């Protein structure tokens, strides 16, 4: 057995020597190193900056792939000094960048969302790769047109712009944010990791004396400790010094550039941190080797403390070349049905069933201890929520059960909670661990509810137009009325009289007597609905010798009316709380009861706004709306009728925005002609024997809604 272990160790040593030799060969061949890869947007184009330790002599060769959309660049005699192979950018058309080192050279692969062309140029130690814009909504450029060249500010702008301000803020998640106000939105920015810090360089920029300082921001409780800003020739250099394990992201909004540094999340159960497998690569080539011995080889390679269960047995044959050690360990455990439990730098490896049984026993023991743990009582002062409602939330099960111990929701089986409405306090009795969970829960629940102002505008417009033309034609023989040839006592001859109607025209003609004696054989005057008086013109022709009258009355009417009613109910309510506001009149009507008695009931004719708002996480507002605009209608034998306009809907609208949620449009046109048959059809003269009426009525109602979230300063506008 000892000889076999010695042979295994020798094989492992040879594998390590071979791996070191290969790495040594790579170091010999590699003359430069890729230090950082940064994505940026300049001049409306997407730019990728690849910073190297040594300047390139020529632009590296590359090629583009249509599916999947990728651009690959090969850097001969260059190593990867970034420390990782995957860089997530997620900017515009660029998803991520892979930097792969193999055989003394490195390949940089740009993973795109859509295929496009590129242009590369050397600027000192940086290779700048500009991507051509992709087609948008099916609109593409001419095939023969070359991709537009990216114009960089540092190469075209002769003026050096100053930085306006350098500020530091603490994020809600404990991250540190360095906020820089740029002199121009097109200013070039270069960011890279250097040692244990982060270096940000602003190209063709200057710095005022007041901003040349060293900021100590350690009191903010973020990974960032110090920020040093200096000016070097035609650029400004900023050194950010964080502590611990950290990661960064940078973005620009108009003239504001933000660098955000946050603590890197560490998973204590993973063998190596980061995405996927990141352990040092090794090669294994064994035939029929015991699993326990293979695990010992990996433990010697990683310097991990490995505890192997006695139930781990069996042999394994495998050949792995240049595989991360954590991936190799996972492959071995999967092949033999093993699992691991990590505590610090100690690994316990055993069959999966054995680890599951141990985990189950640990949970059962913790549950038993919880049942024996002494209880404590703690009081919680609530500010916004009602204590009685919090008791229901804590003790009522999700299935709607009672408040007994078997249906508790957040408390343990022995836990209980009571409320004191007078002081709005909550008293909880439970184990210390549960009391801490309740405290964290109340921090999230006992918060001020945001409020929303909802304003509705109901606009009703009315436009009416009418035109009517009519005539009255009459004649009489006064001799029959006077019983002979008697005259009116006026001189002989013919007379013509004018007036607004029969009476006025007869009087103006100089004839006396009552106008009721004059007959009318055409009576078709102008008429319009809702109009009491019309304009008219009368003509009376009187022959004194014959004592005969001929009277003509023409009437015409044109009416044009416009009206508008604007109703604007508004109400304020809390988020996800229904609100109602109404105004109007209640009309009484008689109702016969089943026993025959008559009672009085009331019917509403109101302007009503009923709404339930919901503020979304991104700041928009969902509204459940119910709007009524009623008015009194005609009176019937059963009572007063109600004319109603009603809309009920749900909408999503941005904060402070206005939207038309509905409308009703009505148009009524009538054309009417009254005439005497045959005579009314005579050209020109037929107008004396008929009347024409045309009426048009338009009614429109629109409903506008404007919600606004109310802040401490009032509603946002």
PDB file of C-alpha atoms in Angstrom, residues 478-603:
ATOM      1  CA  UNK A 478    -113.184  92.608 -48.283  1.00  0.00           C
ATOM      2  CA  UNK A 479    -116.394  93.115 -50.145  1.00  0.00           C
ATOM      3  CA  UNK A 480    -117.828  89.907 -48.798  1.00  0.00           C
ATOM      4  CA  UNK A 481    -116.733  90.839 -45.323  1.00  0.00           C
ATOM      5  CA  UNK A 482    -118.347  94.311 -45.621  1.00  0.00           C
ATOM      6  CA  UNK A 483    -121.618  93.212 -47.238  1.00  0.00           C
ATOM      7  CA  UNK A 484    -121.259  95.226 -50.463  1.00  0.00           C
ATOM      8  CA  UNK A 485    -119.014  97.584 -52.197  1.00  0.00           C
ATOM      9  CA  UNK A 486    -118.304  99.715 -49.210  1.00  0.00           C
ATOM     10  CA  UNK A 487    -114.754 100.969 -48.983  1.00  0.00           C
ATOM     11  CA  UNK A 488    -112.412 101.654 -46.145  1.00  0.00           C
ATOM     12  CA  UNK A 489    -112.709 105.396 -46.430  1.00  0.00           C
ATOM     13  CA  UNK A 490    -109.413 105.804 -48.191  1.00  0.00           C
ATOM     14  CA  UNK A 491    -108.617 107.138 -51.573  1.00  0.00           C
ATOM     15  CA  UNK A 492    -108.683 105.003 -54.707  1.00  0.00           C
ATOM     16  CA  UNK A 493    -105.679 103.368 -56.287  1.00  0.00           C
ATOM     17  CA  UNK A 494    -103.371 100.507 -55.404  1.00  0.00           C
ATOM     18  CA  UNK A 495    -101.265 100.291 -52.243  1.00  0.00           C
ATOM     19  CA  UNK A 496     -98.386  98.097 -51.138  1.00  0.00           C
ATOM     20  CA  UNK A 497     -97.672  97.530 -47.436  1.00  0.00           C
ATOM     21  CA  UNK A 498     -94.638  95.949 -45.689  1.00  0.00           C
ATOM     22  CA  UNK A 499     -94.258  94.481 -42.197  1.00  0.00           C
ATOM     23  CA  UNK A 500     -93.014  91.609 -40.105  1.00  0.00           C
ATOM     24  CA  UNK A 501     -96.315  89.693 -40.319  1.00  0.00           C
ATOM     25  CA  UNK A 502     -99.835  89.821 -41.647  1.00  0.00           C
ATOM     26  CA  UNK A 503    -101.048  92.516 -39.268  1.00  0.00           C
ATOM     27  CA  UNK A 504     -98.115  94.848 -39.768  1.00  0.00           C
ATOM     28  CA  UNK A 505     -98.233  94.593 -43.552  1.00  0.00           C
ATOM     29  CA  UNK A 506    -102.003  95.306 -43.713  1.00  0.00           C
ATOM     30  CA  UNK A 507    -101.658  98.268 -41.384  1.00  0.00           C
ATOM     31  CA  UNK A 508     -98.791  99.703 -43.412  1.00  0.00           C
ATOM     32  CA  UNK A 509    -100.842  99.440 -46.578  1.00  0.00           C
ATOM     33  CA  UNK A 510    -103.354 101.971 -45.158  1.00  0.00           C
ATOM     34  CA  UNK A 511    -106.251  99.549 -44.829  1.00  0.00           C
ATOM     35  CA  UNK A 512    -108.283  99.432 -41.677  1.00  0.00           C
ATOM     36  CA  UNK A 513    -110.295  96.710 -40.030  1.00  0.00           C
ATOM     37  CA  UNK A 514    -109.321  93.469 -38.354  1.00  0.00           C
ATOM     38  CA  UNK A 515    -106.624  91.304 -39.859  1.00  0.00           C
ATOM     39  CA  UNK A 516    -108.486  88.194 -38.740  1.00  0.00           C
ATOM     40  CA  UNK A 517    -110.688  88.625 -41.779  1.00  0.00           C
ATOM     41  CA  UNK A 518    -107.831  87.831 -44.123  1.00  0.00           C
ATOM     42  CA  UNK A 519    -107.593  84.169 -45.107  1.00  0.00           C
ATOM     43  CA  UNK A 520    -104.392  82.126 -45.427  1.00  0.00           C
ATOM     44  CA  UNK A 521    -104.217  79.328 -47.950  1.00  0.00           C
ATOM     45  CA  UNK A 522    -100.477  78.503 -47.395  1.00  0.00           C
ATOM     46  CA  UNK A 523     -99.295  78.235 -43.769  1.00  0.00           C
ATOM     47  CA  UNK A 524     -95.751  76.735 -43.672  1.00  0.00           C
ATOM     48  CA  UNK A 525     -93.694  79.064 -41.447  1.00  0.00           C
ATOM     49  CA  UNK A 526     -90.077  78.413 -40.373  1.00  0.00           C
ATOM     50  CA  UNK A 527     -89.692  76.306 -37.210  1.00  0.00           C
ATOM     51  CA  UNK A 528     -86.705  75.046 -35.135  1.00  0.00           C
ATOM     52  CA  UNK A 529     -86.767  72.803 -32.091  1.00  0.00           C
ATOM     53  CA  UNK A 530     -86.215  74.761 -28.912  1.00  0.00           C
ATOM     54  CA  UNK A 531     -86.543  78.151 -30.663  1.00  0.00           C
ATOM     55  CA  UNK A 532     -89.638  80.188 -29.872  1.00  0.00           C
ATOM     56  CA  UNK A 533     -89.377  83.155 -32.302  1.00  0.00           C
ATOM     57  CA  UNK A 534     -88.168  83.362 -35.862  1.00  0.00           C
ATOM     58  CA  UNK A 535     -87.358  86.187 -38.209  1.00  0.00           C
ATOM     59  CA  UNK A 536     -90.046  86.969 -40.824  1.00  0.00           C
ATOM     60  CA  UNK A 537     -90.895  89.447 -43.553  1.00  0.00           C
ATOM     61  CA  UNK A 538     -94.466  90.231 -44.789  1.00  0.00           C
ATOM     62  CA  UNK A 539     -95.727  91.916 -47.952  1.00  0.00           C
ATOM     63  CA  UNK A 540     -99.337  93.089 -48.445  1.00  0.00           C
ATOM     64  CA  UNK A 541    -100.754  94.300 -51.767  1.00  0.00           C
ATOM     65  CA  UNK A 542    -104.085  96.190 -51.485  1.00  0.00           C
ATOM     66  CA  UNK A 543    -106.340  97.283 -54.331  1.00  0.00           C
ATOM     67  CA  UNK A 544    -108.672 100.003 -53.024  1.00  0.00           C
ATOM     68  CA  UNK A 545    -110.976  99.813 -55.980  1.00  0.00           C
ATOM     69  CA  UNK A 546    -111.523  96.075 -55.795  1.00  0.00           C
ATOM     70  CA  UNK A 547    -111.235  95.858 -51.991  1.00  0.00           C
ATOM     71  CA  UNK A 548    -108.971  92.804 -52.278  1.00  0.00           C
ATOM     72  CA  UNK A 549    -105.755  91.899 -50.413  1.00  0.00           C
ATOM     73  CA  UNK A 550    -102.845  89.581 -51.316  1.00  0.00           C
ATOM     74  CA  UNK A 551    -100.528  88.963 -48.341  1.00  0.00           C
ATOM     75  CA  UNK A 552     -97.140  87.108 -48.346  1.00  0.00           C
ATOM     76  CA  UNK A 553     -95.106  86.352 -45.220  1.00  0.00           C
ATOM     77  CA  UNK A 554     -91.553  84.846 -45.513  1.00  0.00           C
ATOM     78  CA  UNK A 555     -89.874  83.505 -42.359  1.00  0.00           C
ATOM     79  CA  UNK A 556     -86.267  82.310 -41.893  1.00  0.00           C
ATOM     80  CA  UNK A 557     -84.334  81.052 -38.901  1.00  0.00           C
ATOM     81  CA  UNK A 558     -80.710  80.037 -38.240  1.00  0.00           C
ATOM     82  CA  UNK A 559     -79.467  78.991 -34.786  1.00  0.00           C
ATOM     83  CA  UNK A 560     -75.889  78.093 -33.817  1.00  0.00           C
ATOM     84  CA  UNK A 561     -75.042  77.068 -30.246  1.00  0.00           C
ATOM     85  CA  UNK A 562     -71.889  75.815 -28.465  1.00  0.00           C
ATOM     86  CA  UNK A 563     -71.557  74.666 -24.871  1.00  0.00           C
ATOM     87  CA  UNK A 564     -68.991  72.953 -22.635  1.00  0.00           C
ATOM     88  CA  UNK A 565     -69.208  71.426 -19.154  1.00  0.00           C
ATOM     89  CA  UNK A 566     -65.989  70.565 -17.302  1.00  0.00           C
ATOM     90  CA  UNK A 567     -66.174  68.461 -14.125  1.00  0.00           C
ATOM     91  CA  UNK A 568     -62.937  67.859 -12.204  1.00  0.00           C
ATOM     92  CA  UNK A 569     -63.184  65.576  -9.152  1.00  0.00           C
ATOM     93  CA  UNK A 570     -59.912  64.885  -7.335  1.00  0.00           C
ATOM     94  CA  UNK A 571     -59.069  62.732  -4.348  1.00  0.00           C
ATOM     95  CA  UNK A 572     -55.975  61.660  -2.345  1.00  0.00           C
ATOM     96  CA  UNK A 573     -55.590  58.107  -1.068  1.00  0.00           C
ATOM     97  CA  UNK A 574     -52.886  55.749   0.170  1.00  0.00           C
ATOM     98  CA  UNK A 575     -51.257  53.134  -2.015  1.00  0.00           C
ATOM     99  CA  UNK A 576     -53.614  50.175  -2.695  1.00  0.00           C
ATOM    100  CA  UNK A 577     -56.457  51.825  -0.723  1.00  0.00           C
ATOM    101  CA  UNK A 578     -59.846  52.477  -2.344  1.00  0.00           C
ATOM    102  CA  UNK A 579     -61.088  56.079  -2.358  1.00  0.00           C
ATOM    103  CA  UNK A 580     -64.515  57.479  -3.273  1.00  0.00           C
ATOM    104  CA  UNK A 581     -65.754  61.021  -3.889  1.00  0.00           C
ATOM    105  CA  UNK A 582     -69.168  61.990  -5.245  1.00  0.00           C
ATOM    106  CA  UNK A 583     -71.398  65.017  -5.624  1.00  0.00           C
ATOM    107  CA  UNK A 584     -74.984  65.311  -6.897  1.00  0.00           C
ATOM    108  CA  UNK A 585     -78.675  65.053  -6.055  1.00  0.00           C
ATOM    109  CA  UNK A 586     -80.904  62.273  -4.788  1.00  0.00           C
ATOM    110  CA  UNK A 587     -84.383  62.288  -6.364  1.00  0.00           C
ATOM    111  CA  UNK A 588     -87.321  60.712  -4.501  1.00  0.00           C
ATOM    112  CA  UNK A 589     -89.686  58.191  -6.044  1.00  0.00           C
ATOM    113  CA  UNK A 590     -92.496  56.000  -4.756  1.00  0.00           C
ATOM    114  CA  UNK A 591     -91.962  52.300  -4.088  1.00  0.00           C
ATOM    115  CA  UNK A 592     -94.747  49.830  -3.298  1.00  0.00           C
ATOM    116  CA  UNK A 593     -93.822  47.392  -0.559  1.00  0.00           C
ATOM    117  CA  UNK A 594     -94.948  43.715  -0.639  1.00  0.00           C
ATOM    118  CA  UNK A 595     -97.600  44.491   1.987  1.00  0.00           C
ATOM    119  CA  UNK A 596     -99.129  47.179  -0.262  1.00  0.00           C
ATOM    120  CA  UNK A 597     -97.755  50.173   1.600  1.00  0.00           C
ATOM    121  CA  UNK A 598     -96.101  52.970  -0.326  1.00  0.00           C
ATOM    122  CA  UNK A 599     -92.679  54.169   0.730  1.00  0.00           C
ATOM    123  CA  UNK A 600     -90.279  56.780  -0.572  1.00  0.00           C
ATOM    124  CA  UNK A 601     -86.911  55.743  -2.005  1.00  0.00           C
ATOM    125  CA  UNK A 602     -84.182  57.894  -3.455  1.00  0.00           C
ATOM    126  CA  UNK A 603     -82.286  57.620  -6.715  1.00  0.00           C
TER     127      UNK A 603
END
